[in-house]
mmCIF file of C-alpha atoms in Angstrom:
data_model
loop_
_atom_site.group_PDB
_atom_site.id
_atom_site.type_symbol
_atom_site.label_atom_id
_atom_site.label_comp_id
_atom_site.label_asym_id
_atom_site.label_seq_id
_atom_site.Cartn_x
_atom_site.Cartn_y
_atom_site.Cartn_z
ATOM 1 C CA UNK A 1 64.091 112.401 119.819
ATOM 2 C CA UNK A 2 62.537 108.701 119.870
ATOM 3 C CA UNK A 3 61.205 107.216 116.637
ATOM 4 C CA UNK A 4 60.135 103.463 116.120
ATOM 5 C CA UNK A 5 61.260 102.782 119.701
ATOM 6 C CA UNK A 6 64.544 104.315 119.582
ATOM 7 C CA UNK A 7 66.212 107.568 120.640
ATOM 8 C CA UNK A 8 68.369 108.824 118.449
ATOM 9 C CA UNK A 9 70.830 111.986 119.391
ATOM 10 C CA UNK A 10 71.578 114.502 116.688
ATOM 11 C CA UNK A 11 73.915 117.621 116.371
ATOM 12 C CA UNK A 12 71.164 119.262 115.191
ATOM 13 C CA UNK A 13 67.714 120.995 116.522
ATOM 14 C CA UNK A 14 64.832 118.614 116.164
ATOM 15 C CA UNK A 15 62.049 119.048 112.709
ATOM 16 C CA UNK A 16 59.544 121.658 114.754
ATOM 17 C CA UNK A 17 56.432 122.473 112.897
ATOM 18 C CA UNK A 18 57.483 126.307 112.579
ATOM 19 C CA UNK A 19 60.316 125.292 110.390
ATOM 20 C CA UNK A 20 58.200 123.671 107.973
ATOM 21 C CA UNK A 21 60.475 121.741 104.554
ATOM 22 C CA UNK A 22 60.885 123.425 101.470
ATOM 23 C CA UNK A 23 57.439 122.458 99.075
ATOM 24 C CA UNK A 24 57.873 120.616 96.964
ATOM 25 C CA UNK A 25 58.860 116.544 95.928
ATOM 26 C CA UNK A 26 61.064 115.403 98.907
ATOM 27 C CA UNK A 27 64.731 115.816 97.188
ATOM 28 C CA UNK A 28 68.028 113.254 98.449
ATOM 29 C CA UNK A 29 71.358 113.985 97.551
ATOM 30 C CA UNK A 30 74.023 110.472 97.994
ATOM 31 C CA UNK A 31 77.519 111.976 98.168
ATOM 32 C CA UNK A 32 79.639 109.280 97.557
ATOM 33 C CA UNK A 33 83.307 109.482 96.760
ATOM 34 C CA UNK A 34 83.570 108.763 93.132
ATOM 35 C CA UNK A 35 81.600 108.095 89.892
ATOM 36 C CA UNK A 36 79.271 104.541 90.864
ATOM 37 C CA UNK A 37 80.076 104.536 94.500
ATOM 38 C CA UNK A 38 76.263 106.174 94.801
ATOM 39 C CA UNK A 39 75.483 103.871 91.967
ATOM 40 C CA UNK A 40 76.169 100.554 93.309
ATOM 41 C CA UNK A 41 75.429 101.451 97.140
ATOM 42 C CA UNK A 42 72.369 103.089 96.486
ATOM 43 C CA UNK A 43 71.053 102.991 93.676
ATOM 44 C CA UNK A 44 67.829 100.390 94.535
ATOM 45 C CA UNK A 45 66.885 103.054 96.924
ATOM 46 C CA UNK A 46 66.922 105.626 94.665
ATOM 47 C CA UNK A 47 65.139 104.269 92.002
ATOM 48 C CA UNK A 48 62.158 103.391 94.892
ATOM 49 C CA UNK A 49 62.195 107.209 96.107
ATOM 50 C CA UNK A 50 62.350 108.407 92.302
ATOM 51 C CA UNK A 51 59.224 106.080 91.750
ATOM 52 C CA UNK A 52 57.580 107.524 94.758
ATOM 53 C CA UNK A 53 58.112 111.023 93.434
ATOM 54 C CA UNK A 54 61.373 112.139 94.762
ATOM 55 C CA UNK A 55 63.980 114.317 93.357
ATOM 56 C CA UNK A 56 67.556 112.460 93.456
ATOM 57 C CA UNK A 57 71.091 114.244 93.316
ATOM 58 C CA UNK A 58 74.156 111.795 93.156
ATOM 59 C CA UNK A 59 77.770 112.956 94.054
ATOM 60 C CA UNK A 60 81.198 112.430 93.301
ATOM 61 C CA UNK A 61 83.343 114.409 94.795
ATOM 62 C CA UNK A 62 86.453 112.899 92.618
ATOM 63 C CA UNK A 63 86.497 112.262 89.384
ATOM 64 C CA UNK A 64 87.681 108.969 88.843
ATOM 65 C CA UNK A 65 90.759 109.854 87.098
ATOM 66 C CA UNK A 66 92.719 106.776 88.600
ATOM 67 C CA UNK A 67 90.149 104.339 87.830
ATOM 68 C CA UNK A 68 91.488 102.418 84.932
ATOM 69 C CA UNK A 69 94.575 100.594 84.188
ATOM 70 C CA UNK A 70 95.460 101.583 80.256
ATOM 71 C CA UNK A 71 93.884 104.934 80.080
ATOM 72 C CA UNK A 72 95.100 107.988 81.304
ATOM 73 C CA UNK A 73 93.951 110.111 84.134
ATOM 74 C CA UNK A 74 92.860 112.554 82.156
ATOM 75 C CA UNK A 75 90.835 110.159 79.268
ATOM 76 C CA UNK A 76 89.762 108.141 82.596
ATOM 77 C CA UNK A 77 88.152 111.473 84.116
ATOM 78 C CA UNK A 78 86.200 112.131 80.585
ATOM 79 C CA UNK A 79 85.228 108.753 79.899
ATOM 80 C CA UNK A 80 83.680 108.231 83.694
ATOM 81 C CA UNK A 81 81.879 111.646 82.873
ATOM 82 C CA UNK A 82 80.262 110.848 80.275
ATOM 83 C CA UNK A 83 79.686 107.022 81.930
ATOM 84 C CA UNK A 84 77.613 108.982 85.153
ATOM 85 C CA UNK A 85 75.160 111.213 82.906
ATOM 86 C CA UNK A 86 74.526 107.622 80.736
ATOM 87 C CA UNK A 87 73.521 106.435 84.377
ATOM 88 C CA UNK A 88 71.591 109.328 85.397
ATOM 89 C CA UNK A 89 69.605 109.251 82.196
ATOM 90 C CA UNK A 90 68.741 105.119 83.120
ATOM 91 C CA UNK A 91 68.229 106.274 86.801
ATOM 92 C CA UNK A 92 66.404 109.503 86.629
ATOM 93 C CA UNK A 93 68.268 111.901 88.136
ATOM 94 C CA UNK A 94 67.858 115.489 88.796
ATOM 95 C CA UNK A 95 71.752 115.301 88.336
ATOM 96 C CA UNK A 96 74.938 113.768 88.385
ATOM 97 C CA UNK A 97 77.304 115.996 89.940
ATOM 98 C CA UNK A 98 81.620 115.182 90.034
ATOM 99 C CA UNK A 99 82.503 118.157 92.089
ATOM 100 C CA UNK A 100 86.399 117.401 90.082
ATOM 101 C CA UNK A 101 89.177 116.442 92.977
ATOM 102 C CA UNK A 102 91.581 113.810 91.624
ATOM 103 C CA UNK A 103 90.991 110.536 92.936
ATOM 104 C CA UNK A 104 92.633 109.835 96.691
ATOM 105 C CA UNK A 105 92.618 113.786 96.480
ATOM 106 C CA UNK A 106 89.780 114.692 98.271
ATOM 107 C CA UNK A 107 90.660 117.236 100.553
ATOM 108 C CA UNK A 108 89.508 117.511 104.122
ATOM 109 C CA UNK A 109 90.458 121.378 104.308
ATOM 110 C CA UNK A 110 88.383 124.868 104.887
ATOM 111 C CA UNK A 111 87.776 125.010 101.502
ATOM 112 C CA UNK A 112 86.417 121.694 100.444
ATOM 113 C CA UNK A 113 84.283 122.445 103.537
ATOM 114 C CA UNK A 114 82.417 125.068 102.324
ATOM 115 C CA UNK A 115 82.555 124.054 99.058
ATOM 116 C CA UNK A 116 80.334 121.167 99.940
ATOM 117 C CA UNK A 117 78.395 122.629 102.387
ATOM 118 C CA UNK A 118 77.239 125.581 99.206
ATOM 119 C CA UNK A 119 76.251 122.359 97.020
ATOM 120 C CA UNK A 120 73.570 120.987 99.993
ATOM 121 C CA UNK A 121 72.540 124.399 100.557
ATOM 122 C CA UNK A 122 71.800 124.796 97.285
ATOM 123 C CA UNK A 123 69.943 121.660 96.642
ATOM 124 C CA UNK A 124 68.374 122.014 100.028
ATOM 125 C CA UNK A 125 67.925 118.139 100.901
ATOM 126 C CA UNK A 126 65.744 116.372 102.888
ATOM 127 C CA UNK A 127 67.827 113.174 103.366
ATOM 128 C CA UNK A 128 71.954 113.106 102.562
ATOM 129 C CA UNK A 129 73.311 109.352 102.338
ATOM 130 C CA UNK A 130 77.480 109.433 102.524
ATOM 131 C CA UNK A 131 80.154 107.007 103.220
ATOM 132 C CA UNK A 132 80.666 106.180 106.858
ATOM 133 C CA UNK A 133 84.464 107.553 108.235
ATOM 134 C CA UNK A 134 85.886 103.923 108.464
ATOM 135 C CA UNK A 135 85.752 103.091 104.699
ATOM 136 C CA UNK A 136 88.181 101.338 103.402
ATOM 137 C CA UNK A 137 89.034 103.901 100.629
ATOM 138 C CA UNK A 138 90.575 107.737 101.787
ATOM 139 C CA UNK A 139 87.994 109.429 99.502
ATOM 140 C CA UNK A 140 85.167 107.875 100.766
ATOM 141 C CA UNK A 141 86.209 108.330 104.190
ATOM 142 C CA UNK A 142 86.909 111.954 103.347
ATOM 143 C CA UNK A 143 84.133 113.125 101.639
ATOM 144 C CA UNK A 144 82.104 111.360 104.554
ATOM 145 C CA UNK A 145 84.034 113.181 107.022
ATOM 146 C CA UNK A 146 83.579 116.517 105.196
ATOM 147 C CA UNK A 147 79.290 115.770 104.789
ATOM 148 C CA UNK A 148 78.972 115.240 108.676
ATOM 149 C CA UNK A 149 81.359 118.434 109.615
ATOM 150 C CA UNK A 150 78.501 120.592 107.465
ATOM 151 C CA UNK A 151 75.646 118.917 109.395
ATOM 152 C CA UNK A 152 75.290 121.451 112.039
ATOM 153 C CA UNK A 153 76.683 124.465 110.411
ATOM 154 C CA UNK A 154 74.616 124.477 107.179
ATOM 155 C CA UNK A 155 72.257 126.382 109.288
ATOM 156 C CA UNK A 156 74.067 129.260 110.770
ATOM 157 C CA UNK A 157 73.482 132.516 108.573
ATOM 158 C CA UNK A 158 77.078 133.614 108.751
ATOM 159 C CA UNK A 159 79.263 130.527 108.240
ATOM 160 C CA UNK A 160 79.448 131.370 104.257
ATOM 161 C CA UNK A 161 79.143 135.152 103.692
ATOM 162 C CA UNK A 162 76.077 135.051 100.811
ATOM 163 C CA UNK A 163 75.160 131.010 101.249
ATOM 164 C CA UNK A 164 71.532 130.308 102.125
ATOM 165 C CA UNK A 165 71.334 128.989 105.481
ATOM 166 C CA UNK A 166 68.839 126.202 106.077
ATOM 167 C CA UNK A 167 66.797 126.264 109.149
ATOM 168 C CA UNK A 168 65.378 122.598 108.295
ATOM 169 C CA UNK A 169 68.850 120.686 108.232
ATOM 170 C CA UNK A 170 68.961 117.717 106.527
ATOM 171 C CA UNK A 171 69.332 114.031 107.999
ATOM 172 C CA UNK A 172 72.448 112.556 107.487
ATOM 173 C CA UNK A 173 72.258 108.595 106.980
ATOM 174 C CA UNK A 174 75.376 106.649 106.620
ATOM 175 C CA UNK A 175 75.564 104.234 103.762
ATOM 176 C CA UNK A 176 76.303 100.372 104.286
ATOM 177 C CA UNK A 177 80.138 99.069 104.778
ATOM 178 C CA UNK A 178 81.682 95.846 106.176
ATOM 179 C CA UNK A 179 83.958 97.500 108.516
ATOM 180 C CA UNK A 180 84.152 96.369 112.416
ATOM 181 C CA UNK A 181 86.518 98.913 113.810
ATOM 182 C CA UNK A 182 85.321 100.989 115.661
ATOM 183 C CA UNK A 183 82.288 98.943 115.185
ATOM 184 C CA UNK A 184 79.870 96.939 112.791
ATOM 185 C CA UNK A 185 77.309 99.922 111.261
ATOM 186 C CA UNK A 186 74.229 100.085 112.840
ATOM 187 C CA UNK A 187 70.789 99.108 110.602
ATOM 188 C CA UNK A 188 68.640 101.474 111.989
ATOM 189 C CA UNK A 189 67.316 101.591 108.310
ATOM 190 C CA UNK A 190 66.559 98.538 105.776
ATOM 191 C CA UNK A 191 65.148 99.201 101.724
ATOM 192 C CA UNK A 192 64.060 96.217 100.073
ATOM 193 C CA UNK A 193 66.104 96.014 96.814
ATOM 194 C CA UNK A 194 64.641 93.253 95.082
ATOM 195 C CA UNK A 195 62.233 94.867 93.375
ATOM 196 C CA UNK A 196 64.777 97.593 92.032
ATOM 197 C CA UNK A 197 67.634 94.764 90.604
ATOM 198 C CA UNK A 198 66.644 95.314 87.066
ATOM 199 C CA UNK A 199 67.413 98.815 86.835
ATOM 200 C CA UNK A 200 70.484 98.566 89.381
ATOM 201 C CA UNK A 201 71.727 96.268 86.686
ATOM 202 C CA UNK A 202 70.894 98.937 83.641
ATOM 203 C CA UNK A 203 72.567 101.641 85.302
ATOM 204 C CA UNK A 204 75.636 100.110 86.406
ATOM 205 C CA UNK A 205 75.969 98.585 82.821
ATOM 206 C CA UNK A 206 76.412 102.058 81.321
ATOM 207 C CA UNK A 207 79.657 102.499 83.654
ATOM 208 C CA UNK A 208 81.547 100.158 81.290
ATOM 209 C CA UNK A 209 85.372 101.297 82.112
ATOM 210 C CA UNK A 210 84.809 100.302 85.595
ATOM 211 C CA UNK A 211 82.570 97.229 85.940
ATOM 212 C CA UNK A 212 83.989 95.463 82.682
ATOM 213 C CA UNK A 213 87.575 96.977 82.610
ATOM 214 C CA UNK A 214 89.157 98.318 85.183
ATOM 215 C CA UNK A 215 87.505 96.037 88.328
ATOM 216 C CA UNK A 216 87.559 93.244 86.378
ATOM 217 C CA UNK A 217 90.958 93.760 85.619
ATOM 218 C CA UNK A 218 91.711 94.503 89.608
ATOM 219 C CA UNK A 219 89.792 91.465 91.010
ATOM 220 C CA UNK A 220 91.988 89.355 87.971
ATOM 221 C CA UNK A 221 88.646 87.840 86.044
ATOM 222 C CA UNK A 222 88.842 90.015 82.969
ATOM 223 C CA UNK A 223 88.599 86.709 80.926
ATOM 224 C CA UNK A 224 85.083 86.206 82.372
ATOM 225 C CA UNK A 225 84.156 89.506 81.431
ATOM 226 C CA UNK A 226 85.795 89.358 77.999
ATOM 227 C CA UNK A 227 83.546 86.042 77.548
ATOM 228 C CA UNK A 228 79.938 87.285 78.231
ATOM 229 C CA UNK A 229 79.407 89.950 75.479
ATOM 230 C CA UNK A 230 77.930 92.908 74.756
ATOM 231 C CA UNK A 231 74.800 93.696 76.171
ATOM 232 C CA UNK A 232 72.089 93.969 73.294
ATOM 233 C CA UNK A 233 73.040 90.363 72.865
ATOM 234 C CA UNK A 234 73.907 88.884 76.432
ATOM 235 C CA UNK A 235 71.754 90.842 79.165
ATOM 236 C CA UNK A 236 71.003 88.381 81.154
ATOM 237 C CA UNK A 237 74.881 86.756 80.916
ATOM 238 C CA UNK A 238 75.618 90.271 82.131
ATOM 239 C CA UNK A 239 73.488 90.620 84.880
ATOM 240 C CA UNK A 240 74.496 87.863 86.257
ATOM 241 C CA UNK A 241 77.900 89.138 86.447
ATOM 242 C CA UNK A 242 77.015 92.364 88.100
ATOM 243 C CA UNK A 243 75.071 90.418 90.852
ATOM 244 C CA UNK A 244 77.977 88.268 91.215
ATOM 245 C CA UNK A 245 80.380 90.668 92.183
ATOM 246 C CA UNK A 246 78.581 93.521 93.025
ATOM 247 C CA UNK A 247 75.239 92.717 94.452
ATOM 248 C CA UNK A 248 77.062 90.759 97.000
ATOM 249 C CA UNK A 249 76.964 93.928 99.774
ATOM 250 C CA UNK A 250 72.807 93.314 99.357
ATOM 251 C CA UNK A 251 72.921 90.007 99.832
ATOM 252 C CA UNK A 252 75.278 89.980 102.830
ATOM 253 C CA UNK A 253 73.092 92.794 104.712
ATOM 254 C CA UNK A 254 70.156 90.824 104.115
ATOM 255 C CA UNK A 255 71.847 87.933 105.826
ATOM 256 C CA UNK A 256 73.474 89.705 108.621
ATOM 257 C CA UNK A 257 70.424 92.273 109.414
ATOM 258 C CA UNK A 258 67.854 89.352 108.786
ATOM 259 C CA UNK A 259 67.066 90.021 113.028
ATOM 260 C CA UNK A 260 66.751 93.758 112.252
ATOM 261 C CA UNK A 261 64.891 93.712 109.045
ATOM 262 C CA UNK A 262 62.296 90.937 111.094
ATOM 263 C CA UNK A 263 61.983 93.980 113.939
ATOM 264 C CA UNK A 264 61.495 96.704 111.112
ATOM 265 C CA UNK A 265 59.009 94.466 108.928
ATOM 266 C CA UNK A 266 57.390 91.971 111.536
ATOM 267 C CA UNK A 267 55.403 89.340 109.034
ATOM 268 C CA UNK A 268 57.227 90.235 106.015
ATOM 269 C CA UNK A 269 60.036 87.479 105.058
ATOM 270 C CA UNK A 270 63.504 88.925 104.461
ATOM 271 C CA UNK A 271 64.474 90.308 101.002
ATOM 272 C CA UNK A 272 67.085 88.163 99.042
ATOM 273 C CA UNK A 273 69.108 92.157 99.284
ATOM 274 C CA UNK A 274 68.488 94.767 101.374
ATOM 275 C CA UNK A 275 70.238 98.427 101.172
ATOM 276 C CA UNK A 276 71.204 99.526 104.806
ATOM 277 C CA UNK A 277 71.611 102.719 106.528
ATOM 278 C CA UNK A 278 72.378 103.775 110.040
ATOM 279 C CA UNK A 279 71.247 107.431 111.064
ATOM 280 C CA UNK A 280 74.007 109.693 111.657
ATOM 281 C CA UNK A 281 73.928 111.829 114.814
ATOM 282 C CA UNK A 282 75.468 114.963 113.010
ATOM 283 C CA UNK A 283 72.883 115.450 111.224
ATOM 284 C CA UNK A 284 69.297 116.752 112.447
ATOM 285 C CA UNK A 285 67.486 113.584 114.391
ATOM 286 C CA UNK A 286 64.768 111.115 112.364
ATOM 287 C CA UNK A 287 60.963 111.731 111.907
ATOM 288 C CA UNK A 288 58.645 109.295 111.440
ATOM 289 C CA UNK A 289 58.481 110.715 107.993
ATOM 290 C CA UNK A 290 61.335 109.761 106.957
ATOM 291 C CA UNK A 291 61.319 106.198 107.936
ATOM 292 C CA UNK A 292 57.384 105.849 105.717
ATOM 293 C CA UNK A 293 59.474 107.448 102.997
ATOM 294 C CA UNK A 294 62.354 104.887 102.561
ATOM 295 C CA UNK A 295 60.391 102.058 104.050
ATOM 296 C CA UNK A 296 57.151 102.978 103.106
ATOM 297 C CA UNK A 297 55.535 100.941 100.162
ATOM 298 C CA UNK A 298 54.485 103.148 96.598
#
């Protein structure tokens, strides 16, 4: 199947015109591993596809129950709930779904399997974003792992006695890392996130516990954080901080994929932050559709 120049190889048939997509707004889900990962990864693409009419669906498949350093697993896992639908609300979601392991629990068994795969059937996506399988953290690479073994079989009738099959699988696209082994990811797609910072900052603002507690507490500059404020008072103090130490995946890919976003957008200079994706081949192969959807302007 060759879009844009490229063949790309896929587990799955080929979009043919007698399988025609679900009507309807084009619908994403981003499965990431726990409450923000979707958030801070992709969240500048999702608010341009909610803009452009698109239904959005972010995962976790943990809960977040380890993510804090005085609260307890269990307050940790309620406080992150309630942190995700304050997001979703700032985002626009359709949802924001914590399918409840424990975190560095996600299980790559039979039953998480089909677990997931019921959840995509359900939603029936388009377009799945999920962590490549060489991220530095076991539940990403898990629940990444778990995505890309339901690519093909979401569409055979008799995997999962009373799922609905779907005969228009979804592509899979693999969000942006800093891994090199096996090797660096490839950016066979590039979003322009400037325009999209704003709310980025908004919705990662409402995760307080981890961008003001707990990560500031693990990367040792809580006494930065404790210094800026609340945010009625101090937003621009704390955007700044969020771009500092969290934007800084954007800003790298636009450095590193400047060559490849000058291929994708010949005559248009390079974005000071760029989301990045590379097309997995376990999913069903790219249309040209889908690259005027995520690259296309409003």
């Amino acid at each position: 199947n060759k879009v844009r120049g490229r063949t790309y190889v896929a587990a799955c048939p080929p979009v043919k015109a007698s399988i025609p997509r679900t009507p309807g707004p084009y619908r994403i889900m981003v499965i990431g591993g726990h409450p923000d990962d979707a958030d801070i990864i992709c969240g500048c693409t999702a608010a341009k596809l909610i803009a452009k009419g698109c239904r959005i669906k972010f995962v976790a498949a943990c809960n977040g129950d380890i993510g804090h350093h005085k609260l307890s697993r269990k307050e940790t896992a309620a406080v992150r709930r309630q942190e995700t639908l304050n997001a979703a609300k700032v985002w626009g979601l359709d949802s924001y779904d914590i399918y409840g392991f424990g975190d560095a629990r996600c299980p790559n068994t039979i039953e998480a399997r089909e677990m997931v795969a019921r959840k995509i059937q359900e939603f029936e996506p388009d377009i799945i974003m999920t962590h490549r399988d060489c991220d530095y953290h076991v539940d990403h690479r898990a629940i990444g792992t778990l995505v890309k073994d339901c690519g093909y079989m979401l569409g055979c009738p008799h995997w999962i006695e009373g799922s609905k099959a779907l005969r228009r699988r979804p592509l899979i696209l693999l969000m942006s890392d800093v891994f090199t082994v096996p090797r660096v990811m490839r950016p066979d797609i590039l979003v322009d996130a400037d325009p999209y910072v704003e709310k980025w900052c908004d919705a990662l603002d409402c995760q307080v516990s981890q961008f003001y507690e707990w990560l500031a507490w693990d990367k040792g500059i809580e006494d930065e954080v404790a210094a800026i404020g609340d945010r009625k008072a101090n937003v621009a103090a704390r955007n700044a901080y969020l771009m500092k130490y969290w934007a800084n995946r954007k800003a790298n890919d636009a450095k590193r994929f400047a060559d490849a976003w000058r291929e994708q957008y010949p005559g248009k200079p390079v974005p000071k932050m760029i989301e990045s994706y590379e097309v997995s081949e376990y999913g069903r192969p790219p249309i040209e559709e889908d690259f005027e959807l995520l690259m296309g302007d409003l």
